[in-house]
GROMACS .gro file of C-alpha atoms in nm:
model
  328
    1UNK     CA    1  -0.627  -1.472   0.066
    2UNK     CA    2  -0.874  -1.218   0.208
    3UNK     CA    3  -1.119  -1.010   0.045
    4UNK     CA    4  -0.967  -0.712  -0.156
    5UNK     CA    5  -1.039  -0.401   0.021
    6UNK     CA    6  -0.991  -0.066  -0.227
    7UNK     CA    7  -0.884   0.280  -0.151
    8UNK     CA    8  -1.176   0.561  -0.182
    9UNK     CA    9  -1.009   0.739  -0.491
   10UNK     CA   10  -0.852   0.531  -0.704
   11UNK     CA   11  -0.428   0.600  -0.705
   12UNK     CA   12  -0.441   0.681  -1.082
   13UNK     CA   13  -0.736   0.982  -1.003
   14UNK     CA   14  -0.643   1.113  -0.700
   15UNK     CA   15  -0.485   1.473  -0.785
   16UNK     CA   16  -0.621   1.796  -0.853
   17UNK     CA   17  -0.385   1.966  -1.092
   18UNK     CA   18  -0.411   2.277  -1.327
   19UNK     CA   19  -0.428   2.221  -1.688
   20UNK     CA   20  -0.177   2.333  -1.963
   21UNK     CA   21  -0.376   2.609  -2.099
   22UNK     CA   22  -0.433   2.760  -1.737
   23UNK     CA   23  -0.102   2.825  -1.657
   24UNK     CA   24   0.061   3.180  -1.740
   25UNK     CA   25   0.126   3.213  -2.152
   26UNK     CA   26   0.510   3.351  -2.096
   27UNK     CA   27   0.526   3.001  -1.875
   28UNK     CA   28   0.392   2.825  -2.160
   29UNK     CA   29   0.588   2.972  -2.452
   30UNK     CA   30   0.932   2.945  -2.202
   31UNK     CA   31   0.874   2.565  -2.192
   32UNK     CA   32   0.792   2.565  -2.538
   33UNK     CA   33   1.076   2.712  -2.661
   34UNK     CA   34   1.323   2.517  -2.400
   35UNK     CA   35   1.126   2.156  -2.571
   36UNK     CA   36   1.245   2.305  -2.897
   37UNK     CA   37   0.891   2.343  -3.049
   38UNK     CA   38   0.531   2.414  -2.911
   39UNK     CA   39   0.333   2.226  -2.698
   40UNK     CA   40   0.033   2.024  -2.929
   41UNK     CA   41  -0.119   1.829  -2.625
   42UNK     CA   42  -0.080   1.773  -2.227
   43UNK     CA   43  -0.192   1.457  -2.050
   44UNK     CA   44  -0.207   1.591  -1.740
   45UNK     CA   45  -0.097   1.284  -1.451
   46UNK     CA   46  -0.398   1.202  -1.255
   47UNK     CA   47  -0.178   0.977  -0.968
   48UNK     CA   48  -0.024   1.221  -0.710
   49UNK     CA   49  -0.157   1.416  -0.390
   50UNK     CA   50  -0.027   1.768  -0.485
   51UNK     CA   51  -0.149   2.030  -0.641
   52UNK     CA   52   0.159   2.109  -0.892
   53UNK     CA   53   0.125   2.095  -1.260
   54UNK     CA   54   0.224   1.754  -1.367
   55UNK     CA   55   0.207   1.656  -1.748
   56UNK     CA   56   0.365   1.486  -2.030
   57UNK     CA   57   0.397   1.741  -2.308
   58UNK     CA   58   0.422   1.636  -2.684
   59UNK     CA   59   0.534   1.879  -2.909
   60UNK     CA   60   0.476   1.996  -3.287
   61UNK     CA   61   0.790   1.793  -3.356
   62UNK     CA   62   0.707   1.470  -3.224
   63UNK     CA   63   0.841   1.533  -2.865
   64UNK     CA   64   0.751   1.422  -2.557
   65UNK     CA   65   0.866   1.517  -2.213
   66UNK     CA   66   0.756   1.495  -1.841
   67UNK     CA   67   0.722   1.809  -1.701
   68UNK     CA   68   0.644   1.924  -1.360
   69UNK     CA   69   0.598   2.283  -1.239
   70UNK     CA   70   0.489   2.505  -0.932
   71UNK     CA   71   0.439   2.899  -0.814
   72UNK     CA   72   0.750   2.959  -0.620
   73UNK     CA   73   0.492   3.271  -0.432
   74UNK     CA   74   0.150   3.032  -0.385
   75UNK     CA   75   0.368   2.709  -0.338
   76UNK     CA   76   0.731   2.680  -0.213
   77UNK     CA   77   0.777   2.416  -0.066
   78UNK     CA   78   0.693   2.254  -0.376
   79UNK     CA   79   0.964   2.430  -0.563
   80UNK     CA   80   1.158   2.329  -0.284
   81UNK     CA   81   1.082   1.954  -0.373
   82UNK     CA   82   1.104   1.993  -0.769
   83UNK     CA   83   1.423   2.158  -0.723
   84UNK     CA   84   1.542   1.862  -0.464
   85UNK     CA   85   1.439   1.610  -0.670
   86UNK     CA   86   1.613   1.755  -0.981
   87UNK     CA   87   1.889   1.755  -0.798
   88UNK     CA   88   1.856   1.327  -0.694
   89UNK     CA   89   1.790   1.238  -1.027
   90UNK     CA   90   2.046   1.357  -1.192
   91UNK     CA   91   2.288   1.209  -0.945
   92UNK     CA   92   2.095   0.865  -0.911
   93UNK     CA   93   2.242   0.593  -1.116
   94UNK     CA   94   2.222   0.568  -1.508
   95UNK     CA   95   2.076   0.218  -1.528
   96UNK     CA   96   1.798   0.259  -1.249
   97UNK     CA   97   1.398   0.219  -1.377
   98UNK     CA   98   1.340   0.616  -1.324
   99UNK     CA   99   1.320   0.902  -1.536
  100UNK     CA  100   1.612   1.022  -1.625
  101UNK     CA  101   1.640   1.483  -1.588
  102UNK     CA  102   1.670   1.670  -1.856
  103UNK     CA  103   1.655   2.037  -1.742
  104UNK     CA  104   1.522   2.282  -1.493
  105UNK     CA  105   1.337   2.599  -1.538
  106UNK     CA  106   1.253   2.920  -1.342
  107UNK     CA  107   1.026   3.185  -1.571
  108UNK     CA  108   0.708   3.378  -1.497
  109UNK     CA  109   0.756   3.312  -1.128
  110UNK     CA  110   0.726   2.916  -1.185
  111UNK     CA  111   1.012   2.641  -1.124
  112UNK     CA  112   0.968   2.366  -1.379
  113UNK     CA  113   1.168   2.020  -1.384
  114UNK     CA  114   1.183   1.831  -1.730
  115UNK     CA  115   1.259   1.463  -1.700
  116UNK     CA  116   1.240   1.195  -2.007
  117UNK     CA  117   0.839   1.063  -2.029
  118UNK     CA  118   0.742   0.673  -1.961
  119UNK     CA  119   0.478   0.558  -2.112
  120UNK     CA  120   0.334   0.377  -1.856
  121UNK     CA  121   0.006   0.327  -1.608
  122UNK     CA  122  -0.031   0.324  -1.282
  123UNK     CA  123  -0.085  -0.020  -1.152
  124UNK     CA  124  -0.412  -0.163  -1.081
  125UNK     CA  125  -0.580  -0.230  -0.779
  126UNK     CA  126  -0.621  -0.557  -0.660
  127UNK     CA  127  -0.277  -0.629  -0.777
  128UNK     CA  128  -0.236  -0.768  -1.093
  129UNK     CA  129   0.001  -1.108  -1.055
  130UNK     CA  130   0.227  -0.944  -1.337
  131UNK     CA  131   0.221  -0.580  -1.236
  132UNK     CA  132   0.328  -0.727  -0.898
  133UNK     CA  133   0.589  -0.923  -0.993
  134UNK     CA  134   0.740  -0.645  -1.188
  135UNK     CA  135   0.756  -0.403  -0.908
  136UNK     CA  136   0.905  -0.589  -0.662
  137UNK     CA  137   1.177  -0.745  -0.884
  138UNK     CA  138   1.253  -0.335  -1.071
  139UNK     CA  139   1.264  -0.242  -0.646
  140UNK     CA  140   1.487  -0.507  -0.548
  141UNK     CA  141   1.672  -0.359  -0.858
  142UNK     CA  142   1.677  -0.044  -0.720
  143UNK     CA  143   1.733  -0.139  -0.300
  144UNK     CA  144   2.109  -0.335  -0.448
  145UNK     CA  145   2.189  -0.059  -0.648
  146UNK     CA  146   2.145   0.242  -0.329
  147UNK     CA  147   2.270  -0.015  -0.080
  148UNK     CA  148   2.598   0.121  -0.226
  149UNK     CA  149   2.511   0.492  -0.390
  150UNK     CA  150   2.700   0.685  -0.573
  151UNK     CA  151   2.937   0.918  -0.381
  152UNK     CA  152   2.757   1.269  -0.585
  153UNK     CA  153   2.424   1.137  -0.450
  154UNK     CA  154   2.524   1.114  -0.100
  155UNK     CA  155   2.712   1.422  -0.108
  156UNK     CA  156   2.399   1.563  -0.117
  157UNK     CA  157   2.320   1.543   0.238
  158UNK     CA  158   2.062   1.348   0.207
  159UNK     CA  159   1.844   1.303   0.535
  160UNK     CA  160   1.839   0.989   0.754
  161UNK     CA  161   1.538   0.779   0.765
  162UNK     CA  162   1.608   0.773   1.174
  163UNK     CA  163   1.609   1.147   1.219
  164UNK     CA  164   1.261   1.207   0.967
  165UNK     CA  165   1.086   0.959   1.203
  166UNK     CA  166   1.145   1.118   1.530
  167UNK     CA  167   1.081   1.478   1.374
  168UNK     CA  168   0.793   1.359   1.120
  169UNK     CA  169   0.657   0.979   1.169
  170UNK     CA  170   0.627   0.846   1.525
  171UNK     CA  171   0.291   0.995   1.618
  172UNK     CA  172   0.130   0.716   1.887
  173UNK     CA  173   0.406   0.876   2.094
  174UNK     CA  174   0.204   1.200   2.087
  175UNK     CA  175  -0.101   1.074   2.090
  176UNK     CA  176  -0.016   0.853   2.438
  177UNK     CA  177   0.103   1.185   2.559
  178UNK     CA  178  -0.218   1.381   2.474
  179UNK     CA  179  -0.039   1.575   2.231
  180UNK     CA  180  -0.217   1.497   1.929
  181UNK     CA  181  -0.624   1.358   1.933
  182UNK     CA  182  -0.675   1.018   1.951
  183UNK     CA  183  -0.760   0.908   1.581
  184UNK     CA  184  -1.046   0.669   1.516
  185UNK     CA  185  -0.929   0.320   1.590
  186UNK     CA  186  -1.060  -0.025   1.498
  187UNK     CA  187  -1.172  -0.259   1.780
  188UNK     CA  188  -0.893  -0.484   1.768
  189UNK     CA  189  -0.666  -0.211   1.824
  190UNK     CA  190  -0.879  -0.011   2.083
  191UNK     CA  191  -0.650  -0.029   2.392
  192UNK     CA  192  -0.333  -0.131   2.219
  193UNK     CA  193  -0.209   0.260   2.249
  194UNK     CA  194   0.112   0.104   2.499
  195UNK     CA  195   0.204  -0.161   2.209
  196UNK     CA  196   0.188   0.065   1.956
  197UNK     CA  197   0.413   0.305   2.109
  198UNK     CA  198   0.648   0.030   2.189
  199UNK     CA  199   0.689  -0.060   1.813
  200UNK     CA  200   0.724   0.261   1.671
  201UNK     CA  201   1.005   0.357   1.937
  202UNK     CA  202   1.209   0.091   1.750
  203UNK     CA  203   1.197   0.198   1.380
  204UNK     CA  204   1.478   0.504   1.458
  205UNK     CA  205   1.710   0.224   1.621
  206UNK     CA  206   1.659   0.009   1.345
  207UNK     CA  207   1.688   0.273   1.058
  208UNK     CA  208   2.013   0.395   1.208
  209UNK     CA  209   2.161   0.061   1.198
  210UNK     CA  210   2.149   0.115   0.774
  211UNK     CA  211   2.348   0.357   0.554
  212UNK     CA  212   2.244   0.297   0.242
  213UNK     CA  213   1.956   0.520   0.040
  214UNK     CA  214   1.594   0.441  -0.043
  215UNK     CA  215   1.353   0.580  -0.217
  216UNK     CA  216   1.181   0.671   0.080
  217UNK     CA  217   0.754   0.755  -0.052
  218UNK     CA  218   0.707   0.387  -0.243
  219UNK     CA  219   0.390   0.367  -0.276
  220UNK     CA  220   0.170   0.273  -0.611
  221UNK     CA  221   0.125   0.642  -0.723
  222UNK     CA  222   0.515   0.626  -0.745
  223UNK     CA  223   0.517   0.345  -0.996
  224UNK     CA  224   0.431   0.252  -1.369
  225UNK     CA  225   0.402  -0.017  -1.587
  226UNK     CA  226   0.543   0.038  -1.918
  227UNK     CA  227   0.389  -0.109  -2.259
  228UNK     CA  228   0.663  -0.411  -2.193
  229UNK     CA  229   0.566  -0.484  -1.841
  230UNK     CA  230   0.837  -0.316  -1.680
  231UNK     CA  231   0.843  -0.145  -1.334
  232UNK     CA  232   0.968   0.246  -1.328
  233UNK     CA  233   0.949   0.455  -1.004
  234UNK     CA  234   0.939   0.805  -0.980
  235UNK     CA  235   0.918   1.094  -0.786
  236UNK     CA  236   1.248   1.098  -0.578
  237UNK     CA  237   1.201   1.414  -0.385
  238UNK     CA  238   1.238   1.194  -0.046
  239UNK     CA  239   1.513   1.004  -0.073
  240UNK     CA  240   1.693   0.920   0.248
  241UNK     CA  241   1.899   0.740   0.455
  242UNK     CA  242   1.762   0.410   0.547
  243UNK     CA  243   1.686   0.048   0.516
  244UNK     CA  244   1.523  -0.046   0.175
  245UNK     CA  245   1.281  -0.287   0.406
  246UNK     CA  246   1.113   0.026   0.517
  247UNK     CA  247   1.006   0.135   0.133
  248UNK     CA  248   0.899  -0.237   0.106
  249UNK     CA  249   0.655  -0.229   0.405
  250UNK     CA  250   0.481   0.099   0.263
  251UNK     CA  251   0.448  -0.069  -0.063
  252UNK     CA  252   0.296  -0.380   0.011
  253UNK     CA  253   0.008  -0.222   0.154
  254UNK     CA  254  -0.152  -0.208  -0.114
  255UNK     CA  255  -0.083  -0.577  -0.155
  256UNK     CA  256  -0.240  -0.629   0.219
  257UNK     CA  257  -0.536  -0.451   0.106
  258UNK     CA  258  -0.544  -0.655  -0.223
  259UNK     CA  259  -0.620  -0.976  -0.021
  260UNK     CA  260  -0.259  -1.117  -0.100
  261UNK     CA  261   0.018  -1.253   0.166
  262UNK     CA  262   0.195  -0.955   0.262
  263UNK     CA  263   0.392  -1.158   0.495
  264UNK     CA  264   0.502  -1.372   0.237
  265UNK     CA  265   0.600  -1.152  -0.009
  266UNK     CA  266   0.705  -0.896   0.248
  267UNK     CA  267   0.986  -1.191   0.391
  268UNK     CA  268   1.076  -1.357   0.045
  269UNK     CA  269   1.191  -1.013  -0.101
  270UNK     CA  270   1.549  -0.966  -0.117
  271UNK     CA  271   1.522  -0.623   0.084
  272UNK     CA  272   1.484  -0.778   0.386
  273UNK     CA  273   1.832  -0.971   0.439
  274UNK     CA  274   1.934  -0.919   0.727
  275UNK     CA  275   1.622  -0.687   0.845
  276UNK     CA  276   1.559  -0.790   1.248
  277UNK     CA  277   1.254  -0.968   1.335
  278UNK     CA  278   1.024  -0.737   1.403
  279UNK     CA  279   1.090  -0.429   1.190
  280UNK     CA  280   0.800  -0.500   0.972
  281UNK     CA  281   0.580  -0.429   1.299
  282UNK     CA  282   0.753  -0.138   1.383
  283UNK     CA  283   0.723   0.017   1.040
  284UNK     CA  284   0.337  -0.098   1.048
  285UNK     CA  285   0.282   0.060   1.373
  286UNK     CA  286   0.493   0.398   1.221
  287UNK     CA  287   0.289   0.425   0.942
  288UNK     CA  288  -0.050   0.348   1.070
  289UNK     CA  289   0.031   0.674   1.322
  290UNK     CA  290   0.116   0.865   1.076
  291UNK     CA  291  -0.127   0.808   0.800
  292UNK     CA  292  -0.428   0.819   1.081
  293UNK     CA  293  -0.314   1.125   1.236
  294UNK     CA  294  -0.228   1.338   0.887
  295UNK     CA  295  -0.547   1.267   0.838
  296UNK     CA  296  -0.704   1.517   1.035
  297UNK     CA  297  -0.462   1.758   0.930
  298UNK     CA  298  -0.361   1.735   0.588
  299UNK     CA  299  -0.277   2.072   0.440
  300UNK     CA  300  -0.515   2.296   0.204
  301UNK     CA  301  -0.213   2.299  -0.081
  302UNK     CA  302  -0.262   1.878  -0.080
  303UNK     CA  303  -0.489   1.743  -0.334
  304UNK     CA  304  -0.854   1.703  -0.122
  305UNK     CA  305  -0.816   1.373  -0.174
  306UNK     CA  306  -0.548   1.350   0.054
  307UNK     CA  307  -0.715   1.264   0.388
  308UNK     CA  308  -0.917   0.981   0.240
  309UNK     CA  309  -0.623   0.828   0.126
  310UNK     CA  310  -0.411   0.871   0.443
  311UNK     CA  311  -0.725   0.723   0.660
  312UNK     CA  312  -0.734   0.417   0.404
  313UNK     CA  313  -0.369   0.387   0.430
  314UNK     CA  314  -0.387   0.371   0.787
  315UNK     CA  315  -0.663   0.219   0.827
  316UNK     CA  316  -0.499  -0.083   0.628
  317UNK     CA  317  -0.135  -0.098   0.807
  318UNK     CA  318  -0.318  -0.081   1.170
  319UNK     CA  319  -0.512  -0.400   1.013
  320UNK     CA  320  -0.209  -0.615   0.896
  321UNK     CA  321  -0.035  -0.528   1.199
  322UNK     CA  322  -0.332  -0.613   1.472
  323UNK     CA  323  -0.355  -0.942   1.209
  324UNK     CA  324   0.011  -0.996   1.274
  325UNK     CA  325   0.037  -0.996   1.653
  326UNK     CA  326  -0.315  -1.157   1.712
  327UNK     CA  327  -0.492  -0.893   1.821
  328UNK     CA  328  -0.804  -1.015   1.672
   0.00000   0.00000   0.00000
């Protein structure tokens, strides 16, 4: 085990969101009225990089409900993902750990999405042994159960992992080109820019090989821990088409960074039967492009903590990877 190495903002405080009473009173007394009685307190969710209102809601009546809600005129494209996501959820299997919808809104200008509440936390960081455990066995839960989804969910037309990462993920590609600035780089991987094109090339290949779904943005902000240990995930705006090793990778690392054996827990998990030999490099090598160059553009809608995050998350899969082909 290594030393533990922690993000800048901590996952569970690193959105900026409005509060209850800010947003617009006929807003208020619609979602109100569609709970069935009015809204006593809001514990706004701290995890999260947007800017949307995020909140479980208890009501006069003993209540409580998730809600989520965004400006359709200042914010869009996150009506755009509310309204997606609605739409996953209530096609995604009935047993899966995630929050199961309940109703959608559009009043005052505002799309809201109502889902059941968990009472949960975010996990700590370092990983907690427990916390862990839980998360990778409710995943490999969740990776059998979308190896073979439902027909309504894929009807969708759901995106494919392989397509998202030639439009949106390979970035050393660019960079090589002179396309994009060359991000900051660690001295181990100083001169490496030919390798890490090489690996990234391979995650559409390998993606396309895979038809079932995954979750597709695992990462610890995603998850929580209920009072009886159990692992739930949430927000399923980005589900795609795609090998369930690929959420895995993005997960673990956090475990990386926690000073635990990624490898080991990256290989013993059962979402990477069958996964070739090297797709945990080419996913490191993705994702270290991506996170290090969104981090110089992140977008003023994001939470500001946004590029701090991306850098640390970079920062960490260019360090596994340069650990795992001896670059040191």
């Amino acid at each position: 085990m290594s030393r533990p190495t922690l993000p800048p903002v901590p996952y569970h405080a690193s959105a900026l969101r409005p509060s209850w009473p800010t947003l617009p009173a006929a807003l208020r007394a619609a979602v109100g009225e569609r709970l069935g009685a009015s809204v006593v307190t809001a514990r706004v969710a701290g995890a999260g990089f947007t800017r949307g209102f995020a909140a479980v809601l208890e009501t006069a009546d003993g209540g409580r409900a998730f809600v989520k809600a965004a400006p359709a005129a200042e914010q869009p494209h996150l009506v755009d993902w509310y309204a997606r996501e609605a739409a996953i959820l209530d096609r995604l299997p009935a047993d899966l750990p995630a929050p199961r919808p309940r109703w959608t809104l559009y009043d005052a200008g505002w799309f809201v999405l109502c889902t059941d509440a968990v009472d949960g936390h975010t996990p700590r960081l370092p990983w907690v042994a427990g916390e862990l455990d839980a998360t990778l066995t409710g995943y490999a839960e969740v990776a059998a159960a979308l190896a073979d989804p439902p027909a309504e969910l894929t009807a969708l037309g759901l995106p494919h992992l392989a397509d998202l990462a030639r439009s949106d993920i390979l970035w050393w590609e660019e960079v090589a080109a002179g396309r994009e600035p060359t991000p900051p780089l660690p001295p181990p991987a100083r001169g490496r820019l030919p390798e890490l094109v090489a690996l990234e090339s391979r995650l559409p290949r390998y993606a396309a090989e895979v038809n079932g779904l995954i979750h597709g943005d695992l990462r610890v902000d995603n998850v929580l821990i209920d009072a009886d240990g159990r692992a739930w995930f949430c927000d399923w705006t980005w589900v795609c088409s795609g090998p369930a090793w690929f959420d895995l990778a993005g997960l673990l690392l956090t475990a990386y960074a926690s000073g635990l054996d990624a490898d080991r827990l990256f290989a013993a998990h059962p979402a990477t039967a069958g996964a070739p030999p090297d797709a945990l490099d080419a996913t490191l090598a993705a994702l270290a492009g991506y996170y290090l160059t969104g981090a110089a553009a992140a977008p003023p809608t994001a939470s500001p903590h946004l590029p701090a995050h991306q850098r640390w998350s970079g920062e960490q899969a260019l360090d596994w990877l340069a650990r795992r082909q001896g670059w040191r």
